[in-house]
Structures are given as structure tokens and as C-alpha cells.
Coordinates of C-alpha atoms in Angstrom, one line a residue:
X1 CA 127.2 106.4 49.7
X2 CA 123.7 104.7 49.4
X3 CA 121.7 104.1 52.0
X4 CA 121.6 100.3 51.5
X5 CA 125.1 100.0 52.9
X6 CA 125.1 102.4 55.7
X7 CA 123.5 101.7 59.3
X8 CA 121.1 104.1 61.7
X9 CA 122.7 105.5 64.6
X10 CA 121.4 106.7 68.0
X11 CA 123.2 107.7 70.8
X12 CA 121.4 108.9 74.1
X13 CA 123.3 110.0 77.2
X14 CA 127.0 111.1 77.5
X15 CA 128.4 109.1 74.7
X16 CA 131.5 108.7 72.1
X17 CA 131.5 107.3 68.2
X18 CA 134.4 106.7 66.4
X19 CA 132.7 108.9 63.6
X20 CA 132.1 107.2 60.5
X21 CA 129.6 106.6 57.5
X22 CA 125.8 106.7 58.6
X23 CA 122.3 106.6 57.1
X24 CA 120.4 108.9 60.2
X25 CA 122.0 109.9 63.0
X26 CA 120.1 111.2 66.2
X27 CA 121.9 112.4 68.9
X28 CA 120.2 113.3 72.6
X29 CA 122.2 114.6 75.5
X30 CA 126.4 114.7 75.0
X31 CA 127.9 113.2 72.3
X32 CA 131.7 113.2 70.8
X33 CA 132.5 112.2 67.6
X34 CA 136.6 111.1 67.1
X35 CA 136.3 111.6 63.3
X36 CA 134.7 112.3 60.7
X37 CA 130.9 111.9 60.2
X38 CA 129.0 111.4 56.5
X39 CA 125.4 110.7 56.8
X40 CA 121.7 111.2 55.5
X41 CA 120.3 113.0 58.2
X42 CA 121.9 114.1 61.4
X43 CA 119.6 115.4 64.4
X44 CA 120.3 116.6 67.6
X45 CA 119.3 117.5 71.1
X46 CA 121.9 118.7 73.3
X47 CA 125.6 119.3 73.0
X48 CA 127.8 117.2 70.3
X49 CA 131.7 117.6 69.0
X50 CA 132.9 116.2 65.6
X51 CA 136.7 116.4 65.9
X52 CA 136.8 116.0 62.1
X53 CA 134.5 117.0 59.5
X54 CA 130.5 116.6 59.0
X55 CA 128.7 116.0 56.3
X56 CA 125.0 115.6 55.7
X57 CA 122.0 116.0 53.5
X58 CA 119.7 117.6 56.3
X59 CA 121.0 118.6 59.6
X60 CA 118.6 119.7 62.5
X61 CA 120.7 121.0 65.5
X62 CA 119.2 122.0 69.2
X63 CA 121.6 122.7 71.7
X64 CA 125.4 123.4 70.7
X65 CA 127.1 122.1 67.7
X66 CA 130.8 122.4 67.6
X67 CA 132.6 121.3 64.4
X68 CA 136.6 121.0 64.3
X69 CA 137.0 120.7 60.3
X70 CA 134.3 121.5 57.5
X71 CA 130.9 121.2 57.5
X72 CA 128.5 121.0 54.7
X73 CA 125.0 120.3 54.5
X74 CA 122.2 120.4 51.5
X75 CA 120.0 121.9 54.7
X76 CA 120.8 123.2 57.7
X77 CA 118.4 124.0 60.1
X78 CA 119.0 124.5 64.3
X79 CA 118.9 127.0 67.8
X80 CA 121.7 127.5 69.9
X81 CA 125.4 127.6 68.9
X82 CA 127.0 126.4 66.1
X83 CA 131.0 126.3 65.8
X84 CA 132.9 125.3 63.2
X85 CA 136.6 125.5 62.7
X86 CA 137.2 125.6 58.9
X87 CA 134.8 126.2 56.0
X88 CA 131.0 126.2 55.9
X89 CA 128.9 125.2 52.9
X90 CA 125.2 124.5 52.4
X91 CA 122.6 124.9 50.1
X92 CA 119.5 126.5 52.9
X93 CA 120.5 127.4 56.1
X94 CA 118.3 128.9 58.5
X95 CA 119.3 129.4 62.1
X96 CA 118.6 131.0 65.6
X97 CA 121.1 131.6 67.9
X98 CA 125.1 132.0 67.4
X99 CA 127.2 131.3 64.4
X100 CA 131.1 131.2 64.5
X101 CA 132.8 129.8 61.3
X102 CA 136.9 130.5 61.6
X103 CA 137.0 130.4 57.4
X104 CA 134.4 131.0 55.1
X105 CA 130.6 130.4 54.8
X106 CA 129.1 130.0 51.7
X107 CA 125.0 129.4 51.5
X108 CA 122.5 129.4 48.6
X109 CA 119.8 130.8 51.0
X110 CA 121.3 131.9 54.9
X111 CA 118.6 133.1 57.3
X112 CA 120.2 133.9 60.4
X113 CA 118.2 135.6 63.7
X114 CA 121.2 136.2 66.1
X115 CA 124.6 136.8 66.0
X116 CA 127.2 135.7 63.1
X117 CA 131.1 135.9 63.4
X118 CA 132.9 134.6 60.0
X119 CA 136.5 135.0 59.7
X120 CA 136.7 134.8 55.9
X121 CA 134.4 135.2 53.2
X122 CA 130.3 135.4 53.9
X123 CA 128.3 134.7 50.7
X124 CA 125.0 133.6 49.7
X125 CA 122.8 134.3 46.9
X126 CA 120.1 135.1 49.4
X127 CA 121.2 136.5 53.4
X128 CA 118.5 137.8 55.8
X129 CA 120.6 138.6 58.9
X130 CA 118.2 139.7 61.7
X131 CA 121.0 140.9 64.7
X132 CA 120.4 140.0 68.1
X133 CA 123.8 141.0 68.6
X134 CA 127.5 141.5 67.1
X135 CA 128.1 140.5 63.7
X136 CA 131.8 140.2 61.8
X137 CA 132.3 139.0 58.5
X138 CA 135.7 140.1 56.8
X139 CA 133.8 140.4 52.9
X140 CA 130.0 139.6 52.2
X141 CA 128.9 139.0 48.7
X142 CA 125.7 137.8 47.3
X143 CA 123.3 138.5 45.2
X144 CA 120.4 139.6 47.7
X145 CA 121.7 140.9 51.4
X146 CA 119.5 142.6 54.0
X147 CA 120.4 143.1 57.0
X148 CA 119.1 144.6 60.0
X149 CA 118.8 145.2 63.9
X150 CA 115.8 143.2 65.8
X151 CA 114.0 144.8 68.4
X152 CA 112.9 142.1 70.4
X153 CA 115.4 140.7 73.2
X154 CA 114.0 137.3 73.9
X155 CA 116.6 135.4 71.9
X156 CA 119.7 137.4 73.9
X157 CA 119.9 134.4 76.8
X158 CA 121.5 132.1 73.5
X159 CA 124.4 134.5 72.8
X160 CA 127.4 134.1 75.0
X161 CA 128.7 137.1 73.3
X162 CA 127.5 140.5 74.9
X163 CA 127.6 144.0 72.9
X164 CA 126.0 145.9 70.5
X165 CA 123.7 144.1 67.6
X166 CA 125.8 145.8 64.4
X167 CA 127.3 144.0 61.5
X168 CA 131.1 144.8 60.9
X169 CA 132.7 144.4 57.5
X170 CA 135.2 145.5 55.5
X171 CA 133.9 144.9 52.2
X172 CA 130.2 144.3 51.5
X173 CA 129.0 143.6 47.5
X174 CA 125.4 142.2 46.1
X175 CA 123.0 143.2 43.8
X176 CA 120.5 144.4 46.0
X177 CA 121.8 145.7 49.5
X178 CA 119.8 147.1 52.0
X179 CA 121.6 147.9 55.8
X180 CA 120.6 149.0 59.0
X181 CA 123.5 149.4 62.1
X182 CA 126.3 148.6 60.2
X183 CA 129.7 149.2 59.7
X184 CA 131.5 149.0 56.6
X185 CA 134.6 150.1 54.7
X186 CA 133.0 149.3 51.1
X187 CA 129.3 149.1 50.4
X188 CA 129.3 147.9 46.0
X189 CA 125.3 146.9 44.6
X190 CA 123.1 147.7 42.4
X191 CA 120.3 149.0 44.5
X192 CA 121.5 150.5 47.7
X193 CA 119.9 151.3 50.6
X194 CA 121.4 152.3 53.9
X195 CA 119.1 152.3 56.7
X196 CA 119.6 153.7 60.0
X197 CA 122.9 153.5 62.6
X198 CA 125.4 153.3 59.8
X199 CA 128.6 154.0 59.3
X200 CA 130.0 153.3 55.3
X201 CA 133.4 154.4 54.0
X202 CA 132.2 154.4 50.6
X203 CA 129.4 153.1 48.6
X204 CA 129.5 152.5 44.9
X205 CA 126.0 152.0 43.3
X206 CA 124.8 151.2 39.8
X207 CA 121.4 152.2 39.9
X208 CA 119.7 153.6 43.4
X209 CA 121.2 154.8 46.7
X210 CA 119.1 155.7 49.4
X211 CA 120.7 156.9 52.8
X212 CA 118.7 157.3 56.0
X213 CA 119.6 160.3 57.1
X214 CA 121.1 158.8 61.0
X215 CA 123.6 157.2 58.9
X216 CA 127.0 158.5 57.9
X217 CA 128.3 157.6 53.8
X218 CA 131.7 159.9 53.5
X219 CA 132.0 159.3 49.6
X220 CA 129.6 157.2 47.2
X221 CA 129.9 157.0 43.7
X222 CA 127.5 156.2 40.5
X223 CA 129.2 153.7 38.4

């Protein structure tokens, strides 16, 4: 696709697009796409559906964002909700608010201050996760991961999701791993450090391991 033989598209109101190829897209109020959507640039203010995929280079969402197929995008930026029904994949995603992704998510950087539910797989060579409430991820890999609980409530009236900010996993792995409130089967790095409100199964470290001492590690072992 080039952008010499794709067309702009705006769409203001309560409208409806077939879907389609597009140079920039800019979206204000309610929009539903039929199919899928390829573009440049995708912004939007308000509430749009893509019952198929998306695709763009640089997507700025405001408002809710729900996705039935894939979506992947060289940036990523938004606030509010984002849903997507299959896979995520982008190269810098930063986002406030509510993430639900019913495969897996892969990032090069992820920045997420909120709340993250991912069915599958969570990578990213870099993850900040700053929890304004409950995080899920089956398995997290990367290469940096740090996650922890805010203190600040002022983001709480953009989750639709009540409960406890914690991050659940089964399996967490990275090179450098540092935790706070969460709960995890397997904790694998390098350097490990488990902050406060934790609960690990076991953690197996290469190098460091530092546990705060509210936290709970039943077994960890130097490889």
C-alpha cells in the first residue's frame, strides 16, 4: 500500500464504513467498521468497532476501541478501553486505561497505566505495567518487566472492572524482573526482585534475588 493510491477518511457522528484501505482515518463520535481496515494513521475520539481486523502505522485512540480480529500497529498510543478479539502486535504501545486481548500481545516497548487482561501470551522486550487495577496474563516474557501497584486513584472511573490492582500469572520469565502485588506460579530472570504483596510459587534466578520481606517465595533456586 502507498499512499498515492489510498484516499483520507473522516467520519463524524454515528456512522458506518464498509472498512477498507485508507491513507488517515479520523474518527469523532460512533463509528462501525463492517471489515477490515489498513491505513496510515488512524485517530479517534469516541467509540468505534472494526468487525474484522485493523491495521495501522500510528494509532491514537480516545474513547473505546473494540477490535473483533487482529490488530497491529508500528505505534499505538490511546485512553479508555481497548478490546480486541484475537492477537495483538505492535512495535510502542503506550496506554491508559483498560486492555483486553482474548489471544496474545506482543510489543517491542508496552507501557500500560491501568488494568491488562490477556488470555494468551504477554511479551515485550520492554513492559512497565503501572496497576490501577486487576491484571491476568496466562505467561509474560520479555526482556525487561516491572511491574507495580499505583497509588493514585484518579484513573479508577476508566476501568469497568472493580477489584484489587494485582497482576496474576502463571508463568512469568525476563531478564530483569522486578514485581510488586503479584501473583505467580513461576517467577525465571536474571535479576530478580520481588517487591511487596506477593505471592510466587517459585522463582529461579541466574544472578540476584531480592524478596521484600511482605512477600511470600515458597522455593527459589540459583541456576
Amino acid at each position: 500500500m502507498t499512499e498515492e493510491n489510498v484516499r483520507d477518511l473522516k467520519m463524524v457522528g454515528t456512522t458506518t464504513s464498509a472498512g477498507g484501505r485508507f491513507r488517515n482515518v479520523k474518527l469523532t463520535g460512533e463509528s462501525v467498521f463492517s471489515g477490515d481496515v489498513d491505513c496510515f494513521k488512524l485517530a479517534n475520539t469516541g467509540e468505534f468497532i472494526v468487525n474484522g481486523s485493523l491495521r495501522a502505522i500510528e494509532l491514537k485512540i480516545t474513547g473505546e476501541c473494540k477490535v473483533q480480529g487482529s490488530l497491529q500497529a508500528l505505534s499505538a498510543r490511546g485512553r479508555g478501553e481497548l478490546m480486541v478479539s484475537s492477537g495483538v502486535r505492535g512495535e510502542n504501545i503506550k496506554f491508559t486505561g483498560s486492555i483486553e486481548v482474548g489471544v496474545d500481545c506482543e510489543a517491542g516497548t508496552l507501557e500500560v497505566d491501568g488494568a491488562i487482561n490477556v488470555a494468551g501470551l504477554l511479551s515485550a522486550d520492554w513492559l512497565e505495567l503501572n496497576m490501577y487495577g486487576p491484571c491476568r496474563a496466562r505467561e509474560i516474557g520479555g526482556t525487561t518487566l516491572l511491574v507495580k501497584r499505583s497509588k493514585a486513584t484518579k484513573l479508577l472511573n476508566l476501568l469497568k472492572s472493580s477489584g484489587q490492582a494485582k497482576l496474576t500469572a502463571d508463568q512469568i520469565e525476563g531478564d530483569k524482573v522486578e514485581l510488586d502485588h503479584t501473583e505467580a506460579g513461576v517467577v525465571r530472570g536474571n535479576n530478580v526482585k520481588i517487591g511487596p504483596g506477593c505471592e510466587i510459587g517459585r522463582v529461579e534466578y541466574r544472578d540476584t534475588l531480592e524478596v521484600h520481606k511482605s512477600s511470600v517465595v515458597k522455593e527459589s533456586i540459583r541456576q
